[in-house]
Amino acid sequence: MMYGMAPFGRNAFDLFNLWNEFDRNTDSMPVNACRTDIRDAGDKYVMESELPGFAKEDINLAINGELLVISAVRASENEEKDSDTKYIRRERKFGSYKRSFDISDVDAEAISAEYKNGILTIELPKKKPAEPVSRTLEIK
């Protein structure tokens, strides 16, 4: 079982509280900006994260020890171009997003990702269980 997805020895309520990270600046986006579904597909886990409005180039995946870190930055269009623009209401959010997942039960070398139609799909192959070692002991 991949406990980082269903947390390592922690209760399920700790998962998102423990592994959500935010840049501490005022441009950080809320956690619901990247809703993530995680499913067990037998020999792998499949994560599907909503990142609508991000370009593929704005998304970064990094492995830091036993953490998979998803980060994204949505830069505002250069508003300096048109100084006469006067917004009445502005709801589109610009800023950064960062979220981490424990992948200690995953073969980190075989992780693959695809971004299509606002959905980041990450396949995380499970580690193969270690074969039990058997040996004969010599009696003295």
PDB file of C-alpha atoms in Angstrom:
ATOM      1  CA  MET A   1       0.000   0.000   0.000  1.00  0.00           C
ATOM      2  CA  MET A   2       1.314   3.421  -0.855  1.00  0.00           C
ATOM      3  CA  TYR A   3       0.863   5.242   2.391  1.00  0.00           C
ATOM      4  CA  GLY A   4       1.745   8.676   0.991  1.00  0.00           C
ATOM      5  CA  MET A   5      -1.323   8.427  -1.134  1.00  0.00           C
ATOM      6  CA  ALA A   6      -3.216   6.965   1.825  1.00  0.00           C
ATOM      7  CA  PRO A   7      -0.743   8.291   4.342  1.00  0.00           C
ATOM      8  CA  PHE A   8       2.081   6.366   5.977  1.00  0.00           C
ATOM      9  CA  GLY A   9       0.790   5.207   9.287  1.00  0.00           C
ATOM     10  CA  ARG A  10      -1.313   8.344   9.589  1.00  0.00           C
ATOM     11  CA  ASN A  11      -5.036   8.636   9.557  1.00  0.00           C
ATOM     12  CA  ALA A  12      -6.663   9.678   6.304  1.00  0.00           C
ATOM     13  CA  PHE A  13      -7.475  13.163   7.587  1.00  0.00           C
ATOM     14  CA  ASP A  14      -3.767  13.982   7.881  1.00  0.00           C
ATOM     15  CA  LEU A  15      -3.001  13.325   4.208  1.00  0.00           C
ATOM     16  CA  PHE A  16      -3.905  16.662   2.711  1.00  0.00           C
ATOM     17  CA  ASN A  17      -3.065  18.685   5.803  1.00  0.00           C
ATOM     18  CA  LEU A  18       0.406  17.136   5.923  1.00  0.00           C
ATOM     19  CA  TRP A  19       1.359  17.106   2.257  1.00  0.00           C
ATOM     20  CA  ASN A  20      -0.159  20.337   0.948  1.00  0.00           C
ATOM     21  CA  GLU A  21       2.410  23.055   0.722  1.00  0.00           C
ATOM     22  CA  PHE A  22       1.910  26.643  -0.260  1.00  0.00           C
ATOM     23  CA  ASP A  23       4.402  29.261  -1.229  1.00  0.00           C
ATOM     24  CA  ARG A  24       4.092  31.716   1.620  1.00  0.00           C
ATOM     25  CA  ASN A  25       3.623  34.737  -0.629  1.00  0.00           C
ATOM     26  CA  THR A  26       0.327  36.457  -1.295  1.00  0.00           C
ATOM     27  CA  ASP A  27       0.103  35.065  -4.827  1.00  0.00           C
ATOM     28  CA  SER A  28      -0.301  31.440  -3.693  1.00  0.00           C
ATOM     29  CA  MET A  29      -3.334  29.628  -4.945  1.00  0.00           C
ATOM     30  CA  PRO A  30      -5.683  27.656  -2.665  1.00  0.00           C
ATOM     31  CA  VAL A  31      -5.419  23.869  -2.399  1.00  0.00           C
ATOM     32  CA  ASN A  32      -8.613  23.364  -4.410  1.00  0.00           C
ATOM     33  CA  ALA A  33      -6.788  24.924  -7.363  1.00  0.00           C
ATOM     34  CA  CYS A  34      -5.283  21.474  -7.942  1.00  0.00           C
ATOM     35  CA  ARG A  35      -7.803  18.804  -7.089  1.00  0.00           C
ATOM     36  CA  THR A  36      -6.148  15.401  -7.300  1.00  0.00           C
ATOM     37  CA  ASP A  37      -7.628  11.930  -7.666  1.00  0.00           C
ATOM     38  CA  ILE A  38      -5.377   8.987  -6.816  1.00  0.00           C
ATOM     39  CA  ARG A  39      -6.292   5.435  -7.729  1.00  0.00           C
ATOM     40  CA  ASP A  40      -4.659   2.081  -7.254  1.00  0.00           C
ATOM     41  CA  ALA A  41      -4.356   0.426 -10.677  1.00  0.00           C
ATOM     42  CA  GLY A  42      -2.816  -2.830  -9.462  1.00  0.00           C
ATOM     43  CA  ASP A  43       0.864  -2.537 -10.352  1.00  0.00           C
ATOM     44  CA  LYS A  44       0.855   1.275 -10.247  1.00  0.00           C
ATOM     45  CA  TYR A  45      -0.863   4.313  -8.804  1.00  0.00           C
ATOM     46  CA  VAL A  46      -2.427   6.859 -11.139  1.00  0.00           C
ATOM     47  CA  MET A  47      -2.752  10.477 -10.071  1.00  0.00           C
ATOM     48  CA  GLU A  48      -4.934  12.885 -11.997  1.00  0.00           C
ATOM     49  CA  SER A  49      -4.558  16.527 -10.997  1.00  0.00           C
ATOM     50  CA  GLU A  50      -6.677  19.366 -12.340  1.00  0.00           C
ATOM     51  CA  LEU A  51      -4.496  22.254 -13.439  1.00  0.00           C
ATOM     52  CA  PRO A  52      -6.787  24.207 -15.755  1.00  0.00           C
ATOM     53  CA  GLY A  53      -5.383  27.337 -17.284  1.00  0.00           C
ATOM     54  CA  PHE A  54      -1.762  26.282 -16.883  1.00  0.00           C
ATOM     55  CA  ALA A  55       0.487  25.751 -19.885  1.00  0.00           C
ATOM     56  CA  LYS A  56       2.551  22.566 -19.827  1.00  0.00           C
ATOM     57  CA  GLU A  57       5.662  24.734 -19.577  1.00  0.00           C
ATOM     58  CA  ASP A  58       4.326  26.307 -16.360  1.00  0.00           C
ATOM     59  CA  ILE A  59       4.156  22.939 -14.540  1.00  0.00           C
ATOM     60  CA  ASN A  60       7.140  21.392 -12.799  1.00  0.00           C
ATOM     61  CA  LEU A  61       7.432  17.876 -11.368  1.00  0.00           C
ATOM     62  CA  ALA A  62      10.353  17.160  -9.069  1.00  0.00           C
ATOM     63  CA  ILE A  63      11.408  14.284  -6.867  1.00  0.00           C
ATOM     64  CA  ASN A  64      12.897  15.419  -3.592  1.00  0.00           C
ATOM     65  CA  GLY A  65      13.947  12.366  -1.587  1.00  0.00           C
ATOM     66  CA  GLU A  66      10.722  10.405  -1.159  1.00  0.00           C
ATOM     67  CA  LEU A  67       8.444  13.267  -2.145  1.00  0.00           C
ATOM     68  CA  LEU A  68       6.927  14.018  -5.525  1.00  0.00           C
ATOM     69  CA  VAL A  69       6.480  17.784  -5.739  1.00  0.00           C
ATOM     70  CA  ILE A  70       4.009  19.277  -8.203  1.00  0.00           C
ATOM     71  CA  SER A  71       4.413  23.003  -8.674  1.00  0.00           C
ATOM     72  CA  ALA A  72       2.940  25.406 -11.168  1.00  0.00           C
ATOM     73  CA  VAL A  73       3.238  29.114 -11.794  1.00  0.00           C
ATOM     74  CA  ARG A  74       0.651  31.084 -13.696  1.00  0.00           C
ATOM     75  CA  ALA A  75       2.244  34.360 -14.636  1.00  0.00           C
ATOM     76  CA  SER A  76       0.024  37.312 -15.287  1.00  0.00           C
ATOM     77  CA  GLU A  77       0.078  38.685 -18.768  1.00  0.00           C
ATOM     78  CA  ASN A  78       2.181  41.782 -18.868  1.00  0.00           C
ATOM     79  CA  GLU A  79      -0.289  44.376 -17.661  1.00  0.00           C
ATOM     80  CA  GLU A  80       2.266  47.111 -18.151  1.00  0.00           C
ATOM     81  CA  LYS A  81       1.610  47.030 -21.912  1.00  0.00           C
ATOM     82  CA  ASP A  82      -1.724  48.762 -21.614  1.00  0.00           C
ATOM     83  CA  SER A  83      -1.763  51.156 -18.703  1.00  0.00           C
ATOM     84  CA  ASP A  84      -5.237  52.382 -19.748  1.00  0.00           C
ATOM     85  CA  THR A  85      -6.881  49.055 -18.845  1.00  0.00           C
ATOM     86  CA  LYS A  86      -9.317  49.507 -15.984  1.00  0.00           C
ATOM     87  CA  TYR A  87     -10.749  46.278 -14.640  1.00  0.00           C
ATOM     88  CA  ILE A  88     -14.215  46.376 -13.148  1.00  0.00           C
ATOM     89  CA  ARG A  89     -13.801  42.884 -11.758  1.00  0.00           C
ATOM     90  CA  ARG A  90     -10.852  40.521 -11.886  1.00  0.00           C
ATOM     91  CA  GLU A  91     -11.409  36.871 -10.923  1.00  0.00           C
ATOM     92  CA  ARG A  92      -8.699  35.032 -12.842  1.00  0.00           C
ATOM     93  CA  LYS A  93      -5.997  34.134 -10.375  1.00  0.00           C
ATOM     94  CA  PHE A  94      -2.312  34.503 -11.087  1.00  0.00           C
ATOM     95  CA  GLY A  95       0.228  33.011  -8.784  1.00  0.00           C
ATOM     96  CA  SER A  96       1.991  29.845  -7.792  1.00  0.00           C
ATOM     97  CA  TYR A  97       0.958  26.457  -6.545  1.00  0.00           C
ATOM     98  CA  LYS A  98       2.929  23.693  -4.853  1.00  0.00           C
ATOM     99  CA  ARG A  99       1.879  20.313  -3.510  1.00  0.00           C
ATOM    100  CA  SER A 100       3.853  17.284  -2.322  1.00  0.00           C
ATOM    101  CA  PHE A 101       3.073  13.569  -2.181  1.00  0.00           C
ATOM    102  CA  ASP A 102       4.952  10.802  -0.387  1.00  0.00           C
ATOM    103  CA  ILE A 103       6.237   8.290  -2.963  1.00  0.00           C
ATOM    104  CA  SER A 104       8.329   5.980  -0.785  1.00  0.00           C
ATOM    105  CA  ASP A 105       6.358   2.960  -2.094  1.00  0.00           C
ATOM    106  CA  VAL A 106       6.933   3.940  -5.750  1.00  0.00           C
ATOM    107  CA  ASP A 107       9.656   3.116  -8.284  1.00  0.00           C
ATOM    108  CA  ALA A 108      10.746   6.734  -8.710  1.00  0.00           C
ATOM    109  CA  GLU A 109      12.866   5.935 -11.790  1.00  0.00           C
ATOM    110  CA  ALA A 110       9.801   4.752 -13.727  1.00  0.00           C
ATOM    111  CA  ILE A 111       7.369   7.620 -13.040  1.00  0.00           C
ATOM    112  CA  SER A 112       5.803   9.112 -16.160  1.00  0.00           C
ATOM    113  CA  ALA A 113       3.538  12.109 -16.679  1.00  0.00           C
ATOM    114  CA  GLU A 114       1.288  13.589 -19.348  1.00  0.00           C
ATOM    115  CA  TYR A 115      -0.584  16.890 -19.433  1.00  0.00           C
ATOM    116  CA  LYS A 116      -3.653  17.113 -21.626  1.00  0.00           C
ATOM    117  CA  ASN A 117      -6.760  19.329 -21.538  1.00  0.00           C
ATOM    118  CA  GLY A 118      -5.944  20.763 -18.105  1.00  0.00           C
ATOM    119  CA  ILE A 119      -5.384  17.353 -16.476  1.00  0.00           C
ATOM    120  CA  LEU A 120      -1.934  16.238 -15.317  1.00  0.00           C
ATOM    121  CA  THR A 121      -1.834  12.425 -15.283  1.00  0.00           C
ATOM    122  CA  ILE A 122       1.067  10.828 -13.437  1.00  0.00           C
ATOM    123  CA  GLU A 123       1.701   7.082 -13.466  1.00  0.00           C
ATOM    124  CA  LEU A 124       3.626   5.855 -10.435  1.00  0.00           C
ATOM    125  CA  PRO A 125       4.708   2.203 -10.740  1.00  0.00           C
ATOM    126  CA  LYS A 126       4.790   0.401  -7.407  1.00  0.00           C
ATOM    127  CA  LYS A 127       8.065  -0.936  -6.081  1.00  0.00           C
ATOM    128  CA  LYS A 128       8.439  -4.665  -6.475  1.00  0.00           C
ATOM    129  CA  PRO A 129       8.266  -6.417  -3.109  1.00  0.00           C
ATOM    130  CA  ALA A 130      11.637  -7.663  -1.940  1.00  0.00           C
ATOM    131  CA  GLU A 131      12.109 -11.396  -2.373  1.00  0.00           C
ATOM    132  CA  PRO A 132      12.535 -13.119   0.982  1.00  0.00           C
ATOM    133  CA  VAL A 133      16.077 -14.337   1.405  1.00  0.00           C
ATOM    134  CA  SER A 134      16.476 -17.919   2.546  1.00  0.00           C
ATOM    135  CA  ARG A 135      19.711 -19.550   3.529  1.00  0.00           C
ATOM    136  CA  THR A 136      20.983 -22.497   5.458  1.00  0.00           C
ATOM    137  CA  LEU A 137      22.834 -21.924   8.696  1.00  0.00           C
ATOM    138  CA  GLU A 138      25.784 -24.030   9.633  1.00  0.00           C
ATOM    139  CA  ILE A 139      25.594 -25.656  13.067  1.00  0.00           C
ATOM    140  CA  LYS A 140      28.891 -25.607  14.986  1.00  0.00           C
TER     141      LYS A 140
END
